[in-house]
XYZ file of N, CA and C in Angstrom:
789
model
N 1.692 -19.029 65.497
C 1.099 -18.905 64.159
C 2.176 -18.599 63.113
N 2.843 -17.540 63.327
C 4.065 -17.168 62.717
C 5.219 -18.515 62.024
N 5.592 -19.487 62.832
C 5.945 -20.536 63.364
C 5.484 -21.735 61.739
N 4.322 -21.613 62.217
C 3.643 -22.647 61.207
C 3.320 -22.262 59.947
N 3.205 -21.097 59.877
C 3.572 -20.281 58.169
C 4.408 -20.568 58.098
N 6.111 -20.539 58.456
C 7.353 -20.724 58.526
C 7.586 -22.049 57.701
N 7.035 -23.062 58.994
C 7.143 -24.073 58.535
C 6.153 -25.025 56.973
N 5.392 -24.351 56.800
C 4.442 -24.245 55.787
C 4.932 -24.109 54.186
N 5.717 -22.813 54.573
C 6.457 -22.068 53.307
C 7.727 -22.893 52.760
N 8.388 -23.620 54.106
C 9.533 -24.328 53.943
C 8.950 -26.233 53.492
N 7.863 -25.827 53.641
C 7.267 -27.470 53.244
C 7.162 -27.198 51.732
N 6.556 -26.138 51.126
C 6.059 -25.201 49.637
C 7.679 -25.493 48.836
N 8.625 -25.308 49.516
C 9.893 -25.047 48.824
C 10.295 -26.878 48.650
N 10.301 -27.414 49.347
C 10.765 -28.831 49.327
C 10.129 -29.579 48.840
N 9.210 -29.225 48.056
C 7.854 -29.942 47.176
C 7.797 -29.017 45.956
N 8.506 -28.086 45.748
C 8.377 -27.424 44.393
C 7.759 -26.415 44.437
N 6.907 -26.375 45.633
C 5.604 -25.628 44.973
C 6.039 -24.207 45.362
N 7.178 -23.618 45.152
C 7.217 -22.032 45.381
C 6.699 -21.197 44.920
N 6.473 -20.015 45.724
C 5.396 -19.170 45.087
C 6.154 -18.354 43.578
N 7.348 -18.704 43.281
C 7.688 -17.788 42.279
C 7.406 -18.863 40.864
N 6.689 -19.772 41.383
C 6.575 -20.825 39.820
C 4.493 -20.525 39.326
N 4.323 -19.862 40.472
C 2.722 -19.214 40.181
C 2.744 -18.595 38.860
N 3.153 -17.469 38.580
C 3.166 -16.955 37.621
C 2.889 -17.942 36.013
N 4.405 -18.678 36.052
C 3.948 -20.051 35.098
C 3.154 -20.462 34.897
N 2.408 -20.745 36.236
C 1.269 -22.310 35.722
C -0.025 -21.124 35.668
N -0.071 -19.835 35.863
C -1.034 -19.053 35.145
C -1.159 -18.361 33.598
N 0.368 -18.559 33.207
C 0.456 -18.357 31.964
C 0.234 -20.353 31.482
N 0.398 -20.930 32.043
C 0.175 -22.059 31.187
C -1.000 -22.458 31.253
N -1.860 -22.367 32.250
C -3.368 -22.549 32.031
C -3.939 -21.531 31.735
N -3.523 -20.135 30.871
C -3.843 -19.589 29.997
C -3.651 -19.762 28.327
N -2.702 -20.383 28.100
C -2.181 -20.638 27.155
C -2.754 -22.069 26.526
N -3.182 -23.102 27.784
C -4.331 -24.469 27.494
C -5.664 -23.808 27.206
N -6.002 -22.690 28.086
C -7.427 -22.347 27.903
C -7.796 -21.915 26.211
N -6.733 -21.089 25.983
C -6.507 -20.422 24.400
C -6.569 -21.972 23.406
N -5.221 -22.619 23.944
C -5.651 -23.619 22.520
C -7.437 -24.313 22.886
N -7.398 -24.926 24.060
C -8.728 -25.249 23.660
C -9.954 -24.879 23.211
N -10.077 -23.505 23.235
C -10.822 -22.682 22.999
C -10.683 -23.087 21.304
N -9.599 -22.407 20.556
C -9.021 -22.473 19.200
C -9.452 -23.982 18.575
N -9.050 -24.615 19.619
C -9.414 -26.409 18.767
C -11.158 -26.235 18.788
N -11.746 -25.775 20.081
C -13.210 -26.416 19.612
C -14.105 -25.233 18.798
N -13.628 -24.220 18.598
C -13.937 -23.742 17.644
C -13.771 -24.098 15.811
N -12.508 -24.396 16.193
C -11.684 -25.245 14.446
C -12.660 -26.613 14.335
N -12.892 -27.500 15.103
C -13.050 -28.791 15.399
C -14.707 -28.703 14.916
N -15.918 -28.009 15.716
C -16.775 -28.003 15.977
C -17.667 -28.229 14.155
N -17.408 -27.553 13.636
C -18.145 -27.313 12.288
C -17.965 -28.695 12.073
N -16.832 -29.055 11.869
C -15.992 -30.415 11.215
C -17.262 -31.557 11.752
N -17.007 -31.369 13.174
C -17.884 -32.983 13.734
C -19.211 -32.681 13.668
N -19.729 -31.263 13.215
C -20.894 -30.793 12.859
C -21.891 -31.330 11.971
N -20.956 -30.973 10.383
C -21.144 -31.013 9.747
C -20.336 -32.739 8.716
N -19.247 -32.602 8.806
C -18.411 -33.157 8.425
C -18.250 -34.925 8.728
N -18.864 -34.918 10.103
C -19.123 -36.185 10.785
C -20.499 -36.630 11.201
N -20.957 -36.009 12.124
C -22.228 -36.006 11.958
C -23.184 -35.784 10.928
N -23.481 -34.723 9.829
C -24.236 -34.919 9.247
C -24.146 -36.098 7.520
N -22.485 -36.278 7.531
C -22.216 -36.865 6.519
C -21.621 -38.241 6.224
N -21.302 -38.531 7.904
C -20.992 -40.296 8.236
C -21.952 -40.658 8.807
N -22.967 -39.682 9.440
C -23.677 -40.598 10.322
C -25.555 -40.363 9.943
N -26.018 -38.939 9.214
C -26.909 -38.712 9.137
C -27.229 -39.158 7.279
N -26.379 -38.629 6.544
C -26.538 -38.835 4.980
C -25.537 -39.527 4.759
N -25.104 -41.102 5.204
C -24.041 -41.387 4.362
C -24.017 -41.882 3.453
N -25.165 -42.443 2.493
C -25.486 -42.673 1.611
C -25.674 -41.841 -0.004
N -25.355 -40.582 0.473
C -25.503 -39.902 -0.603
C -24.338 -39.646 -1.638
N -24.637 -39.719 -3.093
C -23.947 -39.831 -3.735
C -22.766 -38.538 -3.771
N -21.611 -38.973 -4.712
C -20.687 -37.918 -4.541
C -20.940 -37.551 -6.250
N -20.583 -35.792 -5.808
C -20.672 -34.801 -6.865
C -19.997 -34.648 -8.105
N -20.288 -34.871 -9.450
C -19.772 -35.010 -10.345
C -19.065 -33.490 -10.059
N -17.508 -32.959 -10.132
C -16.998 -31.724 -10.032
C -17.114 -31.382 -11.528
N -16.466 -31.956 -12.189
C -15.855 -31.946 -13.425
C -17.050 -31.191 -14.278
N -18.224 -31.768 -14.017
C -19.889 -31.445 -14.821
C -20.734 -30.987 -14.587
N -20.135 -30.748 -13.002
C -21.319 -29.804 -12.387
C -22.018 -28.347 -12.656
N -22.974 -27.917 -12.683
C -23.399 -26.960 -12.945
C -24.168 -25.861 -12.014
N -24.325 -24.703 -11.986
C -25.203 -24.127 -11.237
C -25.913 -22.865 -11.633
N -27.095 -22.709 -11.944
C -27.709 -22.060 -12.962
C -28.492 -20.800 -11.794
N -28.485 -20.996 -10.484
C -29.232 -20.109 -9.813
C -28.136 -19.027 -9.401
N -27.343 -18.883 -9.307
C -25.578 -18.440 -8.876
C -26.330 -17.266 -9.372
N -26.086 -15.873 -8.603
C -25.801 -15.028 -9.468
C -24.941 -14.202 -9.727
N -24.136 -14.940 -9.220
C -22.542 -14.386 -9.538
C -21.594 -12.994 -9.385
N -23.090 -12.361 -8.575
C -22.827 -10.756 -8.488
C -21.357 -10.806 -7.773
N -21.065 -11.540 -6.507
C -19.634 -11.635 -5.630
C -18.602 -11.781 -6.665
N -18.630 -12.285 -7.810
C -17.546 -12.420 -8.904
C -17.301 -11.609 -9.614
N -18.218 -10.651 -9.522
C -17.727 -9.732 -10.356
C -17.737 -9.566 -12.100
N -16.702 -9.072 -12.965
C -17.164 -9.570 -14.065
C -16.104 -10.678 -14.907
N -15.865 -11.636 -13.355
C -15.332 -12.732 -14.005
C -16.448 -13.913 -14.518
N -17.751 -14.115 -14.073
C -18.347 -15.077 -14.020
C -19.822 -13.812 -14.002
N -20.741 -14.455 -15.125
C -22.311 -14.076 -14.938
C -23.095 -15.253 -15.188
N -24.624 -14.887 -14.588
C -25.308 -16.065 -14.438
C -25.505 -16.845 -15.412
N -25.551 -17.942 -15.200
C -26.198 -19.117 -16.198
C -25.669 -20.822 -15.344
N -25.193 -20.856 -16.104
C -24.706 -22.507 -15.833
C -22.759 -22.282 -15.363
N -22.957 -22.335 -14.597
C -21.435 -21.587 -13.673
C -20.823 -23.033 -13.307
N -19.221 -23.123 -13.516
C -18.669 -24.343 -13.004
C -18.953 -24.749 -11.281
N -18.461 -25.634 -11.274
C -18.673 -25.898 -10.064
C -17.628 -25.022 -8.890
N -18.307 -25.039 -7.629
C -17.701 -23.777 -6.657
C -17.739 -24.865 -5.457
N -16.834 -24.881 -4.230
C -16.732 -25.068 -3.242
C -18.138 -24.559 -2.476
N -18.459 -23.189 -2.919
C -19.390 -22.552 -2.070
C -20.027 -21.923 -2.712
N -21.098 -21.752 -2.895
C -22.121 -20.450 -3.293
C -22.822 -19.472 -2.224
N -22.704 -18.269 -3.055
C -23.744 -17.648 -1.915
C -24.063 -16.358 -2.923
N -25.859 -16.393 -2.924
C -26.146 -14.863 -3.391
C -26.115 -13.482 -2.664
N -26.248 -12.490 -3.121
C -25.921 -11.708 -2.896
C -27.463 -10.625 -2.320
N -27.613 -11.103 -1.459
C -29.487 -10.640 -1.098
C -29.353 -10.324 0.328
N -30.375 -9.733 0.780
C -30.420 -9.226 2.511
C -30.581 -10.083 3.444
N -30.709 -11.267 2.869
C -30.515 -12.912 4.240
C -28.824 -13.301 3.913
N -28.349 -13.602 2.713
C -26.957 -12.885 2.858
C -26.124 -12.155 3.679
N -26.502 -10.496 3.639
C -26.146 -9.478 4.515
C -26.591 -9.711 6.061
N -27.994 -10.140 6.494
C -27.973 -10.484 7.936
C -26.900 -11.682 8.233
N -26.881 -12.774 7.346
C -26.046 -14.110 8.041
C -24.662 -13.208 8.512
N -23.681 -12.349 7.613
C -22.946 -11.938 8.132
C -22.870 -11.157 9.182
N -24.042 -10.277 9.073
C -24.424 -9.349 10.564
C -24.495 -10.539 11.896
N -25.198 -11.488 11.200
C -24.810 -12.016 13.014
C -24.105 -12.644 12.825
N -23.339 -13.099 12.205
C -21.012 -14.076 12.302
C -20.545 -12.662 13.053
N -20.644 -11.587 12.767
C -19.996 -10.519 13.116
C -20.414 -9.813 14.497
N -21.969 -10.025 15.280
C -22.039 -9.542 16.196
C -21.506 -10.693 17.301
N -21.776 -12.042 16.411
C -21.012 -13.063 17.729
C -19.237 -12.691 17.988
N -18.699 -12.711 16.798
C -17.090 -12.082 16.798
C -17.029 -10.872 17.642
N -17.371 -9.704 17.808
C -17.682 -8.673 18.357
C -18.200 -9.119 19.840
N -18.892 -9.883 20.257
C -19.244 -9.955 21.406
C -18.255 -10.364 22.476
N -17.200 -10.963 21.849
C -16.219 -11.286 22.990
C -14.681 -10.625 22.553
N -14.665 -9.005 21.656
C -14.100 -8.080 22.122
C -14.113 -6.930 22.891
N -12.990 -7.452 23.702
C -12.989 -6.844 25.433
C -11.487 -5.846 25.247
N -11.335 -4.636 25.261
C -9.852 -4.246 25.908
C -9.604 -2.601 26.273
N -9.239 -2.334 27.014
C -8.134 -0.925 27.175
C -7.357 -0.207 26.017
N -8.361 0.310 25.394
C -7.816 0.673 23.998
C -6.574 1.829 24.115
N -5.753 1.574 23.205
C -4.583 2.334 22.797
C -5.015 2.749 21.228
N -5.303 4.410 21.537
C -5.735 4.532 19.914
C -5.417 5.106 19.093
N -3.783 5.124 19.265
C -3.002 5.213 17.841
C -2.894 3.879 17.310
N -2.668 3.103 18.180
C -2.564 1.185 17.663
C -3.771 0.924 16.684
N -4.729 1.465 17.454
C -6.525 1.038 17.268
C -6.395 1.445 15.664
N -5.342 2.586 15.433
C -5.325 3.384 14.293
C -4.830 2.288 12.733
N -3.811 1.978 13.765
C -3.021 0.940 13.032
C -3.942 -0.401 12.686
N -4.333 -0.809 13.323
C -5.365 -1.758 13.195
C -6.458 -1.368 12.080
N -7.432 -0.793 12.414
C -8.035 0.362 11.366
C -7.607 0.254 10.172
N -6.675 0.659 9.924
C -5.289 1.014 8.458
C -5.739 -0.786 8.115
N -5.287 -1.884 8.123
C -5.090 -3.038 7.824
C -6.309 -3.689 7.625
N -7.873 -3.215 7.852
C -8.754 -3.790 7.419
C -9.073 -4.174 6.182
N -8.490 -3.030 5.027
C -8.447 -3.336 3.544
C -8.046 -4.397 2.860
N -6.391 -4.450 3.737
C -5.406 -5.517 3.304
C -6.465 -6.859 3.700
N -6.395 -6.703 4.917
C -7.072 -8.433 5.136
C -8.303 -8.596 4.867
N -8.953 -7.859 4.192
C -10.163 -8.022 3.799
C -9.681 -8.607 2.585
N -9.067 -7.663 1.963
C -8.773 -8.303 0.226
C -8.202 -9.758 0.012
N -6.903 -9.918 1.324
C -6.406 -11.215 1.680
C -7.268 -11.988 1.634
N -8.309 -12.339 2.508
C -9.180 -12.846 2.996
C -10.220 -13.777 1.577
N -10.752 -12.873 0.670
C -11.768 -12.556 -0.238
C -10.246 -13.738 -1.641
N -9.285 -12.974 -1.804
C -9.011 -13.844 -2.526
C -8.429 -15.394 -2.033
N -7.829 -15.329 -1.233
C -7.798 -16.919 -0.196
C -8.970 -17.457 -0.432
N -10.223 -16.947 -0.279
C -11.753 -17.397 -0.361
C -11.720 -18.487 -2.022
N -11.570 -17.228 -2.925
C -11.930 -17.650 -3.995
C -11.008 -18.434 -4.962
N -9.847 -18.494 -4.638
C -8.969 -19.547 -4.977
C -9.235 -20.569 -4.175
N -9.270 -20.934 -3.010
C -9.841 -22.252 -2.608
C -11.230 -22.663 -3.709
N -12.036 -21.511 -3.268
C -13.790 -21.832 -4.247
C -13.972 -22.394 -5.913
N -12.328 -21.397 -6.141
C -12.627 -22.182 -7.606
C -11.632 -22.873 -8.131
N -10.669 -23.867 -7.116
C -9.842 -24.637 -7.536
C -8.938 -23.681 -8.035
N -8.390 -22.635 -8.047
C -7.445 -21.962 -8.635
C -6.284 -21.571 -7.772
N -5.304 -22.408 -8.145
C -4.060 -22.094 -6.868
C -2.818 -21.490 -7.567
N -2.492 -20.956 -9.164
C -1.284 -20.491 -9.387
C -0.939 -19.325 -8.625
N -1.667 -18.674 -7.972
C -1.320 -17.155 -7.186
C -1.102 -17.837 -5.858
N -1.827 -18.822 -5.616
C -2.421 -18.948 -4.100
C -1.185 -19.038 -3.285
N 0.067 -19.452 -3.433
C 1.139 -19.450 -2.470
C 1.753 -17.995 -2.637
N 1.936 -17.324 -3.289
C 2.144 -16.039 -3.211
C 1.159 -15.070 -2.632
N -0.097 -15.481 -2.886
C -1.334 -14.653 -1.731
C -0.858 -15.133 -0.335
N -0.702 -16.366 -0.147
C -0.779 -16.942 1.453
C 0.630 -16.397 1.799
N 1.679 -15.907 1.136
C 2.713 -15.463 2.059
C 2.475 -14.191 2.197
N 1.769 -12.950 1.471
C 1.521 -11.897 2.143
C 0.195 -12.134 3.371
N -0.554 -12.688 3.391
C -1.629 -13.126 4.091
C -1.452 -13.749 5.592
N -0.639 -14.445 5.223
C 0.182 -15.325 6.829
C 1.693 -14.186 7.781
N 2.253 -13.724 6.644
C 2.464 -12.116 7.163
C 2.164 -11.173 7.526
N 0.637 -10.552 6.961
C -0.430 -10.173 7.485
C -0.984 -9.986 8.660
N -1.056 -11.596 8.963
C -1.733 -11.723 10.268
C -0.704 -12.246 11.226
N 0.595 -12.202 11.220
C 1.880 -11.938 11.859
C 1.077 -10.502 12.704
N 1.707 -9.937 11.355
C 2.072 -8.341 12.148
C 1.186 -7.794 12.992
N -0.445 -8.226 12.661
C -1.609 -7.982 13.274
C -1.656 -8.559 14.684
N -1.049 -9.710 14.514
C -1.488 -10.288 15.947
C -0.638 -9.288 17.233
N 0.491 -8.653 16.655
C 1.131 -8.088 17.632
C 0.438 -6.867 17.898
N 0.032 -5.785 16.637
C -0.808 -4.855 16.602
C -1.850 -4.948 17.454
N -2.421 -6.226 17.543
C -4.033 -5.804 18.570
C -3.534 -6.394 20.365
N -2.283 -6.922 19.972
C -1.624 -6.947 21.374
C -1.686 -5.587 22.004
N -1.011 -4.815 21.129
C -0.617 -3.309 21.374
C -1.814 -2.393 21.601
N -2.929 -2.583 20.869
C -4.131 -1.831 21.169
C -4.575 -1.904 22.412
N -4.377 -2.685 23.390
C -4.425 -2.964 24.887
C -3.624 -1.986 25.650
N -4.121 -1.076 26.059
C -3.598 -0.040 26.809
C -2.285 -0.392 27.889
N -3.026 -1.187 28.413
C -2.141 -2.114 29.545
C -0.847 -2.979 29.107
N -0.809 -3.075 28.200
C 0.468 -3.791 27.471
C 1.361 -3.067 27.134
N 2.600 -2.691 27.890
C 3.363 -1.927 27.062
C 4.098 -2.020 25.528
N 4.366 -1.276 24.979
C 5.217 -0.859 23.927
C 6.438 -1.332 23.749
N 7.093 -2.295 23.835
C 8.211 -2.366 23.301
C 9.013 -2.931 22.200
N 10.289 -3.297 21.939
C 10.828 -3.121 20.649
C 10.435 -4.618 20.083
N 10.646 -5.590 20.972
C 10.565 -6.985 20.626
C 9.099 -7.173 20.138
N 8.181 -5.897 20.363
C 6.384 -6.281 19.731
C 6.412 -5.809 18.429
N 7.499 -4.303 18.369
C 7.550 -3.769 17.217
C 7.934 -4.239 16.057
N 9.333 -4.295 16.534
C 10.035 -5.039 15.107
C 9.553 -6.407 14.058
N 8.976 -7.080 14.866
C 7.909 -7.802 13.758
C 6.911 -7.327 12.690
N 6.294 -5.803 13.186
C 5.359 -4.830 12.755
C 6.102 -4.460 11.913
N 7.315 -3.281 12.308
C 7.972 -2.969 11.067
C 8.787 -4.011 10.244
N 9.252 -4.594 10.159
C 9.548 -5.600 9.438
C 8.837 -6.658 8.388
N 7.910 -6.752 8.678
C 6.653 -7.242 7.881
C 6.381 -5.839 7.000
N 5.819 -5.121 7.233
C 5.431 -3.958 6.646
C 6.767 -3.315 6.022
N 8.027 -3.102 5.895
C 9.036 -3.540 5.077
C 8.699 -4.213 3.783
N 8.539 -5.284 4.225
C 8.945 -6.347 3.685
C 7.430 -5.725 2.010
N 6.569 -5.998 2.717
C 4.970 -5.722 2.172
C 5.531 -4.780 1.361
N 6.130 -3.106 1.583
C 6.404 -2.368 0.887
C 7.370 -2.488 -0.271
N 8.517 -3.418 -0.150
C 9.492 -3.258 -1.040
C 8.822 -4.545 -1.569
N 8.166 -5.705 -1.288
C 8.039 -6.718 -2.621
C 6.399 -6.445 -3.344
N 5.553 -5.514 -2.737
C 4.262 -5.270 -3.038
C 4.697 -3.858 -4.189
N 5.237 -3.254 -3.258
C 5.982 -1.841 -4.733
C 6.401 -2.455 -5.819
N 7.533 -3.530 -5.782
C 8.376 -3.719 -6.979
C 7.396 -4.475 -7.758
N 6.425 -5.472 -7.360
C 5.889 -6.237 -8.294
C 4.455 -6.022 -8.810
N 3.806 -5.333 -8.249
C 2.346 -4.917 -8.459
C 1.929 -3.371 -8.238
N 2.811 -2.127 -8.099
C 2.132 -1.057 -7.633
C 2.309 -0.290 -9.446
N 2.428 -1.086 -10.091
C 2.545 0.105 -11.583
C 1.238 -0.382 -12.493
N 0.973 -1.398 -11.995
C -0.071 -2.031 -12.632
C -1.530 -2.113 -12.245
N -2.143 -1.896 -10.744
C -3.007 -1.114 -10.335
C -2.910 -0.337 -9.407
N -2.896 0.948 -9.512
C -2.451 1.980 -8.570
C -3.386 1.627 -7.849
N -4.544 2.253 -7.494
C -5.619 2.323 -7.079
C -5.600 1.228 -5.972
N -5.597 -0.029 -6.445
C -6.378 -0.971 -5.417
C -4.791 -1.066 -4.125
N -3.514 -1.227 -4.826
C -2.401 -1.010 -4.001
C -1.695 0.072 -3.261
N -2.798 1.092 -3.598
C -2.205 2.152 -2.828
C -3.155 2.086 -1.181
N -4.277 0.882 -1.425
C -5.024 0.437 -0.191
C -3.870 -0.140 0.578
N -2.988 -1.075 -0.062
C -2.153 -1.659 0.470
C -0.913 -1.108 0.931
N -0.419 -0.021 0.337
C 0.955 0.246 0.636
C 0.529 1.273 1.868
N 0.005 2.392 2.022
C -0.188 3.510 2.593
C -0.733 2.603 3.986
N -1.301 1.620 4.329
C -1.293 0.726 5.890
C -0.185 0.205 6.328
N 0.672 -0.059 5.230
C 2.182 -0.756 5.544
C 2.893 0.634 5.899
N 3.159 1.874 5.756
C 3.388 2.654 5.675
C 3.055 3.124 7.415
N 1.679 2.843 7.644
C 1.106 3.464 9.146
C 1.961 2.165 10.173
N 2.159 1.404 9.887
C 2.428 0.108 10.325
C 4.063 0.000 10.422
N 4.831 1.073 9.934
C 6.128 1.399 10.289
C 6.324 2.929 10.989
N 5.364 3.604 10.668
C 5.511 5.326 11.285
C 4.839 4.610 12.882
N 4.056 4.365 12.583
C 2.804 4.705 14.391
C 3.687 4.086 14.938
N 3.794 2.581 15.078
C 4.833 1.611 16.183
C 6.018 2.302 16.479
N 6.797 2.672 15.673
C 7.906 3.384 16.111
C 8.131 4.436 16.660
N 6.611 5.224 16.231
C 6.706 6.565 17.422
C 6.406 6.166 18.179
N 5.648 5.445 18.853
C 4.831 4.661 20.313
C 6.429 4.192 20.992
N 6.914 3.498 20.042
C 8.212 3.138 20.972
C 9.545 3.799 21.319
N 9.645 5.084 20.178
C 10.296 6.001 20.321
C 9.915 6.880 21.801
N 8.356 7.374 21.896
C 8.024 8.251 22.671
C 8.113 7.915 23.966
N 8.200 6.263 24.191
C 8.393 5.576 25.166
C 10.210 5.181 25.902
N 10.566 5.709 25.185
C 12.049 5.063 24.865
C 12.831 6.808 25.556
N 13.832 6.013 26.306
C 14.662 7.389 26.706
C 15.803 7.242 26.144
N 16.307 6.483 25.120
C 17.079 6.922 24.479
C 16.630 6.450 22.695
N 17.377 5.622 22.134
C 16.837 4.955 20.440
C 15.939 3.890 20.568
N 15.072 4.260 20.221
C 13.852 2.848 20.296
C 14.078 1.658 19.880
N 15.733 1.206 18.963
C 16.111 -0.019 18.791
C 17.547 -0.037 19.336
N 18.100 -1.273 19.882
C 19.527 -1.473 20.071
C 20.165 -1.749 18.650
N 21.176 -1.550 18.624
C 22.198 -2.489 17.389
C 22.030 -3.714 17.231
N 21.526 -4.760 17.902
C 21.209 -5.924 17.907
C 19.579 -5.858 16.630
N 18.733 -4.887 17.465
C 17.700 -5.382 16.981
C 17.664 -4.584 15.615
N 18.694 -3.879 15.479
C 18.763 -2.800 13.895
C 18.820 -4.174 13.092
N 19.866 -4.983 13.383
C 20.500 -5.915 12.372
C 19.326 -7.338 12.210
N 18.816 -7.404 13.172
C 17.652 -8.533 13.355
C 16.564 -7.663 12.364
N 15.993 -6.620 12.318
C 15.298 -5.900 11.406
C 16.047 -5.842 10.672
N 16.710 -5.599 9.760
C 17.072 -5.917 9.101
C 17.884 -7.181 7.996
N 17.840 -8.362 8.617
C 17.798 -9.506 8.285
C 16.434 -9.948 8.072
N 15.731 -9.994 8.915
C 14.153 -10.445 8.566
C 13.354 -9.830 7.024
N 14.111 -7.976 6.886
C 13.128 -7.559 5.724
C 13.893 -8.523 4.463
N 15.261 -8.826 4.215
C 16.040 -9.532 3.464
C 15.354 -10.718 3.198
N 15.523 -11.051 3.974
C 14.690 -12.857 4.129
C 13.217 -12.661 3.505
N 12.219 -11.691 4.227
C 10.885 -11.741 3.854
C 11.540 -11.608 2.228
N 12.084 -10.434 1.701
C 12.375 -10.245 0.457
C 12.754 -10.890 -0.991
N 13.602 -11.552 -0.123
C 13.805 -13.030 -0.790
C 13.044 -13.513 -1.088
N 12.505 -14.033 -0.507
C 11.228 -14.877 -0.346
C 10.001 -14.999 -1.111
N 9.599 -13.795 -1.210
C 8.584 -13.168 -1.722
C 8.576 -12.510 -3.135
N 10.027 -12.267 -3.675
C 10.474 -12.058 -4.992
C 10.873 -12.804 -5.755
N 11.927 -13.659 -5.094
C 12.283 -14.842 -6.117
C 11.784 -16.596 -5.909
N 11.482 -16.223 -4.860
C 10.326 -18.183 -4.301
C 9.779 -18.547 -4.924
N 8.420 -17.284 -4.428
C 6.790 -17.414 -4.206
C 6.460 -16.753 -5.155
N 6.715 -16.953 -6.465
C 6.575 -15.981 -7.737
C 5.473 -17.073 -8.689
């Protein structure tokens, strides 16, 4: 028996198939499962709505004067006191502001919620927490510059926004108990949040305190928490000299970027 395992294992090696290439093809049919997942979620509305109900169910219907359009039921409460009711330009989207409203989001949000699963780490959890403001606000104006054709901000929103959800994605890595802490998860965290602090201070914190002090004081948790997690973990400096200078090239670059670009 012994014998024919032997010879078994030595058949495994001369065909590729060694057991040390397992690991791989479980990160890679994890990594197919993820995009496909991602595509038929992205995809689905599209052939939903987009194909099915508008090449194949209504294709006959006329297209929307933008330019003249009007909408008189709007009540504009989500706008705030940029826009009140009456005859409102035309919007990508409408939606009032009523308790079939508030349920549609209650259930987008209990389906989102239903397939978070993890081993919480809850100073991370903390950190996470901290950043709901930011990407909420992200989120809400991305919304409404698409909604109302208004894009002079919009590349300067989308580079704090796509930075944003940089730093986050590593953050809820980290909220996973089971995942360790280390510098290569961090330094993206602090570095982004850098970056957030010195071009969000210099260009917008004198002009509304209030709504940016939502913003700065998460960028703030988002350089203290990670670094104690990796400090406390760390038996000697929680960064090498390598990665001092890599953090520090990245906040430069974000800086750049974000001050003299995307202005």
């Amino acid at each position: 028996m012994a014998s024919l395992m032997s010879v078994m294992e030595q058949g495994r090696r001369l065909m590729g198939m060694d057991s040390a290439l397992e690991p791989r093809v479980k990160t890679y049919q994890k990594m197919l499962c993820c995009v496909t997942a991602f595509l038929v979620i992205l995809l689905l509305p599209y052939i939903h709505i987009g194909i099915f109900h508008l090449k194949l169910w209504v294709p006959d219907k006329p297209a929307v004067d933008k330019e003249h359009c009007k909408c008189d039921c709007f009540d504009t409460v989500y706008k705030g006191s940029y826009e009140n009711p009456g005859n409102v330009k035309y919007k990508h989207m409408y939606f009032n502001t009523t308790q079939q409203t508030f349920k549609i989001w209650l259930l987008t949000l209990g389906f989102i919620l239903a397939f978070l699963r993890s081993r919480l780490r809850w100073t991370m959890f903390a950190v996470f927490i901290s950043d709901v403001f930011p990407h909420y606000y992200s989120w809400w104006m991305s919304f409404n510059y698409y909604n109302d054709d208004y894009y002079e901000q919009f590349y300067h929103q989308l580079f704090f926004s796509t930075t944003e959800l940089t730093a986050t994605v590593f953050v809820v890595k980290l909220c996973n108990s089971s995942i360790d802490v280390t510098s290569a998860k961090v330094v993206p965290i602090v570095s982004i949040s850098c970056v957030h602090l010195f071009v969000g201070g210099l260009d917008q914190f004198l002009f509304q305190k209030l709504r940016n002090l939502g913003f700065l004081l998460p960028d703030f948790i988002h350089v203290i928490i990670p670094t104690f997690e990796l400090y406390r973990r760390s038996s000697s400096h929680p960064f090498s000299m390598y990665q001092y200078v890599v953090l520090t090239l990245l906040i430069c670059i974000g800086v750049f970027i974000g001050n003299f670009i995307l202005v």
